[in-house]
Coordinates of C-alpha atoms in Angstrom, one line a residue:
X29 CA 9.4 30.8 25.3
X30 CA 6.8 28.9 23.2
X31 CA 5.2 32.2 22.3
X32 CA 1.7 32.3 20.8
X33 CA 1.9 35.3 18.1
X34 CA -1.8 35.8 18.0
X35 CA -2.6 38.3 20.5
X36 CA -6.2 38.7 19.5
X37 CA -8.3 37.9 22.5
X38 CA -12.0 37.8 23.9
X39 CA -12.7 38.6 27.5
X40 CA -14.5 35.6 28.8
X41 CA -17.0 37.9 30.7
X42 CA -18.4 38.7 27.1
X43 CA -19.8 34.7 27.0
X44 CA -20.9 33.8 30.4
X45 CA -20.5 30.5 31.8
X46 CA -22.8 28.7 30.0
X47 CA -22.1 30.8 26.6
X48 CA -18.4 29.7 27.4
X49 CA -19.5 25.8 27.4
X50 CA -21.8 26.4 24.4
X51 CA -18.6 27.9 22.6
X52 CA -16.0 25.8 23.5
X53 CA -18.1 22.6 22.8
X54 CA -20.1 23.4 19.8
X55 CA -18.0 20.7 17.3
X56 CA -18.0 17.6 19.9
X57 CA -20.0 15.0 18.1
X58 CA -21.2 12.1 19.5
X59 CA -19.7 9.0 18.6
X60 CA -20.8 6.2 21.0
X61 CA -24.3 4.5 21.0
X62 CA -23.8 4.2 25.0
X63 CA -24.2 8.4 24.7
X64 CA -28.2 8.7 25.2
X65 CA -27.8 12.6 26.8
X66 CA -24.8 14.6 26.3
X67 CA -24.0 18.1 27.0
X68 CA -26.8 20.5 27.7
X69 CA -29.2 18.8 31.0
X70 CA -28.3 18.5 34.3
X71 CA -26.4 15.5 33.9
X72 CA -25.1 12.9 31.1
X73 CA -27.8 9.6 30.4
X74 CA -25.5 6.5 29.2
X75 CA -26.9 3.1 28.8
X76 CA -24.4 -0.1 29.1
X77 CA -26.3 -3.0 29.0
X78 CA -24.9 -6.3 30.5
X79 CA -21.8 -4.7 31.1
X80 CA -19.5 -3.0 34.0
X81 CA -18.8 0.6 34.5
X82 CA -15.7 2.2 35.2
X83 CA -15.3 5.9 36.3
X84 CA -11.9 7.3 36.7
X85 CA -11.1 11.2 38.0
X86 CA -7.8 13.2 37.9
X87 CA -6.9 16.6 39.0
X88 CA -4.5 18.7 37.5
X89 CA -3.4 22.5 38.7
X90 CA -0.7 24.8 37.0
X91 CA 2.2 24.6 38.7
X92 CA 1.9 21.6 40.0
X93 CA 1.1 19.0 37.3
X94 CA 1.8 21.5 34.3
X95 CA 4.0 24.5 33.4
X96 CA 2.3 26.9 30.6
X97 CA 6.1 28.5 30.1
X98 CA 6.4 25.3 28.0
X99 CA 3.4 23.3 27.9
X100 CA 1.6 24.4 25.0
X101 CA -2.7 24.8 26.0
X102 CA -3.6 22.3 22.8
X103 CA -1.1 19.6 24.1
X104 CA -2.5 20.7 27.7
X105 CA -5.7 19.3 26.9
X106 CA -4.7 16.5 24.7
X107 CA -2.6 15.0 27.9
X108 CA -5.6 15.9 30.5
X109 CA -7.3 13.6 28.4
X110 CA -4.8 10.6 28.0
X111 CA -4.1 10.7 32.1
X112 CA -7.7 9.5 32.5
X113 CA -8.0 7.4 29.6
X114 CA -5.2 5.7 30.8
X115 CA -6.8 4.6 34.0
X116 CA -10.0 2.9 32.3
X117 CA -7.4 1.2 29.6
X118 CA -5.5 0.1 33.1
X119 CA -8.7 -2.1 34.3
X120 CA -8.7 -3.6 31.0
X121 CA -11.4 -1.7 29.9
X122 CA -12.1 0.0 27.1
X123 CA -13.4 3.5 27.4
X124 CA -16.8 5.9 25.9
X125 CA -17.3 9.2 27.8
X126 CA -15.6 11.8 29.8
X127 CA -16.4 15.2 31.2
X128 CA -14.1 18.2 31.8
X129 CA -14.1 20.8 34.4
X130 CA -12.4 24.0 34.2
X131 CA -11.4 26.8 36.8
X132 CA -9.7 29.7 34.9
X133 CA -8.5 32.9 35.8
X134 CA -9.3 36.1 33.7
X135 CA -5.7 36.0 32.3
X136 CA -7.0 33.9 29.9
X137 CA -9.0 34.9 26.8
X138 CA -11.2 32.7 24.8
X139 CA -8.6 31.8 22.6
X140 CA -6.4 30.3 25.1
X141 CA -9.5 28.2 26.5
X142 CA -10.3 27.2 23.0
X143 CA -6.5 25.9 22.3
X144 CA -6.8 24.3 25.4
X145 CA -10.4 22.6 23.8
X146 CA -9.0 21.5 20.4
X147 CA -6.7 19.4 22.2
X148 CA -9.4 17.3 24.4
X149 CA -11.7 17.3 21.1
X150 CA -8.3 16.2 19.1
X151 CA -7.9 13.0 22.0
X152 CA -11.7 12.5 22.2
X153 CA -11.8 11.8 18.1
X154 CA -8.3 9.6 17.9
X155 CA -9.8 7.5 20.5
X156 CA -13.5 7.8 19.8
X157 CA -14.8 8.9 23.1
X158 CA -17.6 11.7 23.7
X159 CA -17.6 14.5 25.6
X160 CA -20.9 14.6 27.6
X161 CA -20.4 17.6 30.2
X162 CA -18.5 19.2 32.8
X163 CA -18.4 22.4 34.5
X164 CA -16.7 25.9 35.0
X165 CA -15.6 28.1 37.4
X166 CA -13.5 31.0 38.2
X167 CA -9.7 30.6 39.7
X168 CA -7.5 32.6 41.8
X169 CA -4.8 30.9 40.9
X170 CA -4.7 30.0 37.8
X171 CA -5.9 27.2 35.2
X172 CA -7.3 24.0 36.9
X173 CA -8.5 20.8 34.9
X174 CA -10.5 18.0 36.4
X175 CA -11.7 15.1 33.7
X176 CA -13.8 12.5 34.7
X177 CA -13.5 9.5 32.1
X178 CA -16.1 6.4 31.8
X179 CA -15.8 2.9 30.3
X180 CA -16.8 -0.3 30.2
X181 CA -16.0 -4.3 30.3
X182 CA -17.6 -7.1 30.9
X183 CA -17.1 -8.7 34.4
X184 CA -14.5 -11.8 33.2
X185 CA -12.1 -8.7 31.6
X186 CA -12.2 -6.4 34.5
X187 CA -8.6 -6.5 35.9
X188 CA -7.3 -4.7 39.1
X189 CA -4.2 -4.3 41.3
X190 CA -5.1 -7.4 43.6
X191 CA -5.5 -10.8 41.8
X192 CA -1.4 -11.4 41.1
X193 CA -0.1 -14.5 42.0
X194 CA 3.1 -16.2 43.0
X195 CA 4.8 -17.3 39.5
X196 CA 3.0 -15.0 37.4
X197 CA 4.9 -13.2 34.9
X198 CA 6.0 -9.4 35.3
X199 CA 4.9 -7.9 32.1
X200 CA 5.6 -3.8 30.8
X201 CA 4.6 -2.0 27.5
X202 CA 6.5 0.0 25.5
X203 CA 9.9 1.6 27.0
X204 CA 10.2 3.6 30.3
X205 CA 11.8 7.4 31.5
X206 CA 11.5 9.2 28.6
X207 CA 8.5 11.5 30.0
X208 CA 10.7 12.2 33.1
X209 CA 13.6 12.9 30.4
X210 CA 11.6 14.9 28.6
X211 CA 10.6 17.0 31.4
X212 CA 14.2 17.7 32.3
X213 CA 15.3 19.0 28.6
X214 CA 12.0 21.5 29.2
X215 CA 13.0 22.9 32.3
X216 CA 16.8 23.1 31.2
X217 CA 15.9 25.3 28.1
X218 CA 13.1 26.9 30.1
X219 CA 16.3 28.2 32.8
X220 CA 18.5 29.1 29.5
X221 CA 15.0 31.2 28.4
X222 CA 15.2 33.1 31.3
X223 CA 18.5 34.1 31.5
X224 CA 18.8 34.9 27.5
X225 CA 15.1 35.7 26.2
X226 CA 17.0 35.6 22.9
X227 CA 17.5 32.2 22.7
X228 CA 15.2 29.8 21.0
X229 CA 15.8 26.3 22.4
X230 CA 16.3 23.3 19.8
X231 CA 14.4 20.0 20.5
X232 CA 15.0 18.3 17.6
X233 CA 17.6 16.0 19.2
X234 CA 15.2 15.2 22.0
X235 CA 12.1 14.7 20.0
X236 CA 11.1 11.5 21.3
X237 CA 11.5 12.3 25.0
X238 CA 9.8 15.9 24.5
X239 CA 7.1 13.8 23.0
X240 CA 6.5 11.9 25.6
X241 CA 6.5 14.5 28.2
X242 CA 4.1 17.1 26.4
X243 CA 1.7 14.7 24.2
X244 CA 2.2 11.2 26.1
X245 CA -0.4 8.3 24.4
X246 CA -2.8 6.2 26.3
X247 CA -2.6 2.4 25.6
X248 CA -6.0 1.9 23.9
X249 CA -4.0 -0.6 21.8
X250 CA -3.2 -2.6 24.2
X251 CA -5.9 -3.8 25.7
X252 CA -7.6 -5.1 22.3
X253 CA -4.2 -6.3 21.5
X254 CA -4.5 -8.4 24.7
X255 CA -7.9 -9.4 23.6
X256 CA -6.5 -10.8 20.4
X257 CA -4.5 -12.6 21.4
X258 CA -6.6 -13.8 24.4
X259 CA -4.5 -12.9 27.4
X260 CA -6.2 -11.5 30.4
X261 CA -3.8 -10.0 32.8
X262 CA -4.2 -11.3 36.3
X263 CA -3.3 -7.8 37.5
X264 CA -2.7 -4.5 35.9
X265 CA -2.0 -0.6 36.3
X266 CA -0.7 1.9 34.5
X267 CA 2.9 3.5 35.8
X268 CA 1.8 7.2 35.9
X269 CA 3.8 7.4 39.7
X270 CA 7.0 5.3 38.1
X271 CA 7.6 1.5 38.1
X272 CA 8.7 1.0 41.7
X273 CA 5.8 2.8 42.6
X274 CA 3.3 1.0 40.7
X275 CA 4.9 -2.0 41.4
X276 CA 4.8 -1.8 45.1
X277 CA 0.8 -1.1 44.6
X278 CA 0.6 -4.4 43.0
X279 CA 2.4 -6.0 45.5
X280 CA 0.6 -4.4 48.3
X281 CA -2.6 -4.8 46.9
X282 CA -2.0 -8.4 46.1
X283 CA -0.3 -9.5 48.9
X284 CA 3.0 -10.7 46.5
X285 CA 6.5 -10.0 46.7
X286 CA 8.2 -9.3 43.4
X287 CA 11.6 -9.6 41.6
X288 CA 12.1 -7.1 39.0
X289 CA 15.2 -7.2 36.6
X290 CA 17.2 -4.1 36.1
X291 CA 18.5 -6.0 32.6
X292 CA 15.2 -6.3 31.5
X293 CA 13.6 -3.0 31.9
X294 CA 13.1 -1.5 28.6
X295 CA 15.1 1.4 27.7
X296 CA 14.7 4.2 24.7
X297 CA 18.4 5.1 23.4
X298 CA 17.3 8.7 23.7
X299 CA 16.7 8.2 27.1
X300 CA 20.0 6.7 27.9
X301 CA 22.0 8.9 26.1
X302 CA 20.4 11.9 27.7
X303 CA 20.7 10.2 31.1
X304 CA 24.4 10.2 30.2
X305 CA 23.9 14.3 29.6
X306 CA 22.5 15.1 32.6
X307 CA 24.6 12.4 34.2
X308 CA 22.0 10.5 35.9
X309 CA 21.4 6.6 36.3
X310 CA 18.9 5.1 33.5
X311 CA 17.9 2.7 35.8
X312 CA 17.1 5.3 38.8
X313 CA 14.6 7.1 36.5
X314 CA 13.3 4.4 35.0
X315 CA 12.1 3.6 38.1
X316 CA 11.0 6.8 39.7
X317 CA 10.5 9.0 36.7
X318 CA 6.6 8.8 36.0
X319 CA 4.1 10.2 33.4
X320 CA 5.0 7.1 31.2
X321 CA 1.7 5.8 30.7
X322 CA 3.0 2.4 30.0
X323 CA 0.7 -0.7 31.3
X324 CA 2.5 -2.8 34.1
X325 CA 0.4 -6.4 34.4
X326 CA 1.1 -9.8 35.1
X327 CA 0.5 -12.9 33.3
X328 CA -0.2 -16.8 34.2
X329 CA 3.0 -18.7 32.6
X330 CA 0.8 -20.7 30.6
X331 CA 0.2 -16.8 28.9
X332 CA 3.7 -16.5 28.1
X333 CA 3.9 -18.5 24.6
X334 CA 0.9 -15.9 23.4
X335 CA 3.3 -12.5 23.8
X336 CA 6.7 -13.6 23.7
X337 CA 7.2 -12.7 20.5
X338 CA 5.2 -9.3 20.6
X339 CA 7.6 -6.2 20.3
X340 CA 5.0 -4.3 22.4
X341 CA 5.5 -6.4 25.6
X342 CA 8.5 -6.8 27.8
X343 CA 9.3 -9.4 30.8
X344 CA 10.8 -8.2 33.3
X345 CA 10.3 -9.9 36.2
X346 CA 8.3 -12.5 38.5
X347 CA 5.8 -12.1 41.0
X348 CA 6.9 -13.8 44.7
X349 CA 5.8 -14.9 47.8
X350 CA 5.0 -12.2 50.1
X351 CA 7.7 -13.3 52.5
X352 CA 10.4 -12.7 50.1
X353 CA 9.4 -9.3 49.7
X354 CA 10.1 -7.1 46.5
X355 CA 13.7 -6.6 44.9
X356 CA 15.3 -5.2 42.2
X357 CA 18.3 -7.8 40.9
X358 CA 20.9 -5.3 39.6
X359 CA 22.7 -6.6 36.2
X360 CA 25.6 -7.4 39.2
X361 CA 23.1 -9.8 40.5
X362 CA 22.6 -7.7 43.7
X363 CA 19.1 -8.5 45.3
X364 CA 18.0 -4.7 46.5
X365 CA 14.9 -3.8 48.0
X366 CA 12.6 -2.1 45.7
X367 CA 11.8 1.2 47.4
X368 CA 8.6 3.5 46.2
X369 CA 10.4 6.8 44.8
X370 CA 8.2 7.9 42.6
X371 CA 5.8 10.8 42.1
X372 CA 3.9 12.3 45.6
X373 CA 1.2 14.6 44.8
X374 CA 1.0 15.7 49.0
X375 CA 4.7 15.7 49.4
X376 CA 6.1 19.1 50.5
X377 CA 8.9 21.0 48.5

């Protein structure tokens, strides 16, 4: 389908394991001043003075969390990247360093691994973090990615899942469904691709939601645009899972109910009109669809004033008691349980 042309290739055997790292991470420069050791001991030296760490981890395996019939390698490791950056920006944090770890097969030359490379080295410049090691191993089964990603805040910024309130504010960047969206155009053209080799698919009317499914942004932004405008979230996550899900955690973890507002949740127009297409419910896979990478927080009310103007933020809810549980109200005004639908990385096919 998305065919690379160059069929040169180097047989990774030639390099060696640590000829392979050598390779493959020879233009990572250093960036932050928290970087003391980098690549090339036994382990990574940081230094963060009067400051918190956090340390994030995520796992991703072909055919499970990726498809190479349409993922291209380069926007592979670009979104490896932004699913663990996304995590540290979800504490409120802002973050320095990651490490990678690779198991590959030998159906990969050098060149795929180094596709695979430019995309990591392309996130860890746009959002000035250093690579400082890793590891890597030999598959069965194809391509496995593990990044480990590492930042910092002070102790008064830290936010987690547990410290919403009753009255709080229900707060959600950008718009959600599009990656979901985006990862049902894919898989529609990839079915047309195997019935008619022949036919080359045409994204251009779904370039947004593609977008967002193949190269999907971290909200770096957000969290000094928070700072700006000094508004510390009393609870926060990022919807990876989809916005029930992530809103049940918060719930859960706070011991709050919730009323979300299917009128408020923001909507792209691509989404909707492809919803339509595939004649699903916009509202369904807003809620379920995942791989958004959005922030989900709440606010005090007395934060309100400071982001109610801000095109980036949308309210769309209010945080309960725990006895009143957590409900969508439909734009009918129906109160419905909000049930957890989102992405299961143990559930069985």
């Amino acid at each position: 389908m998305l065919e690379n042309k160059d069929q040169s290739r180097t047989s990774l055997e030639e390099l060696g394991e640590f000829g392979l790292i050598d390779h493959l991470t020879e233009h990572f420069k250093i960036s932050q001043k928290t970087t003391i050791k980098g690549i090339g001991d036994d382990a990574a030296v940081l230094s963060f003075p009067d400051t918190q760490i956090v340390v994030t981890t995520d796992l991703l395996v072909e055919g499970v969390h990726f498809d190479l019939s349409y993922m291209p390698l380069k926007h592979l490791g670009y979104k490896a990247v932004m699913v663990n950056l996304s995590d540290v920006y979800a504490m409120n944090a802002m973050a320095s360093q990651i490490t990678v770890s690779i198991a590959v097969s030998n159906r990969f030359p050098l060149e795929a691994l180094e596709d695979l490379y430019a995309g990591i080295q392309t996130a860890c410049i746009h959002y000035k973090v250093d690579l400082v090691g890793g590891d890597t191993t030999s598959s069965t089964t194809g391509l496995v990615i593990s990044i480990t990603a590492i930042g910092d805040a002070t102790e008064d910024k830290i936010v987690g899942r547990d410290t919403a309130k009753p009255d709080d504010l229900l707060v959600v960047t950008g718009d959600i469904g599009a990656a979901y969206m985006g990862l049902q155009i894919l898989e529609r053209e990839k079915a047309v691709f195997k019935v008619n080799p022949n036919n080359q698919p045409d994204l251009e009317q779904y370039a947004y939601i593609v977008e967002r499914q193949l190269k999907p942004e971290a909200r770096k932004d957000i969290v000094l645009l928070l700072a700006s405008l000094e508004v510390v979230p009393t609870a926060m996550i990022d919807i990876s899972d989809g916005l029930s899900s992530e809103i049940l955690h918060i719930c859960k973890h706070s011991g709050v109910g919730c009323n979300l507002y299917e009128e408020k949740i923001p909507l792209d127009p691509q989404v909707i009109s492809t919803c339509e297409e595939f004649d699903l419910d916009s509202t369904t896979i807003a809620l379920s669809g995942g791989e958004d990478y959005e922030l989900l927080f709440t606010i005090a009310q007395d934060d309100y004033p400071k982001i109610k103007a801000n095109p980036n933020f949308t309210v769309i809810g209010h945080v309960t008691e725990k006895s009143e549980g957590a409900h969508l109200i439909t734009r009918a005004s129906t109160k419905i349980p909000l049930v957890a639908r989102g992405w299961n990385a143990l559930q069985s096919e």
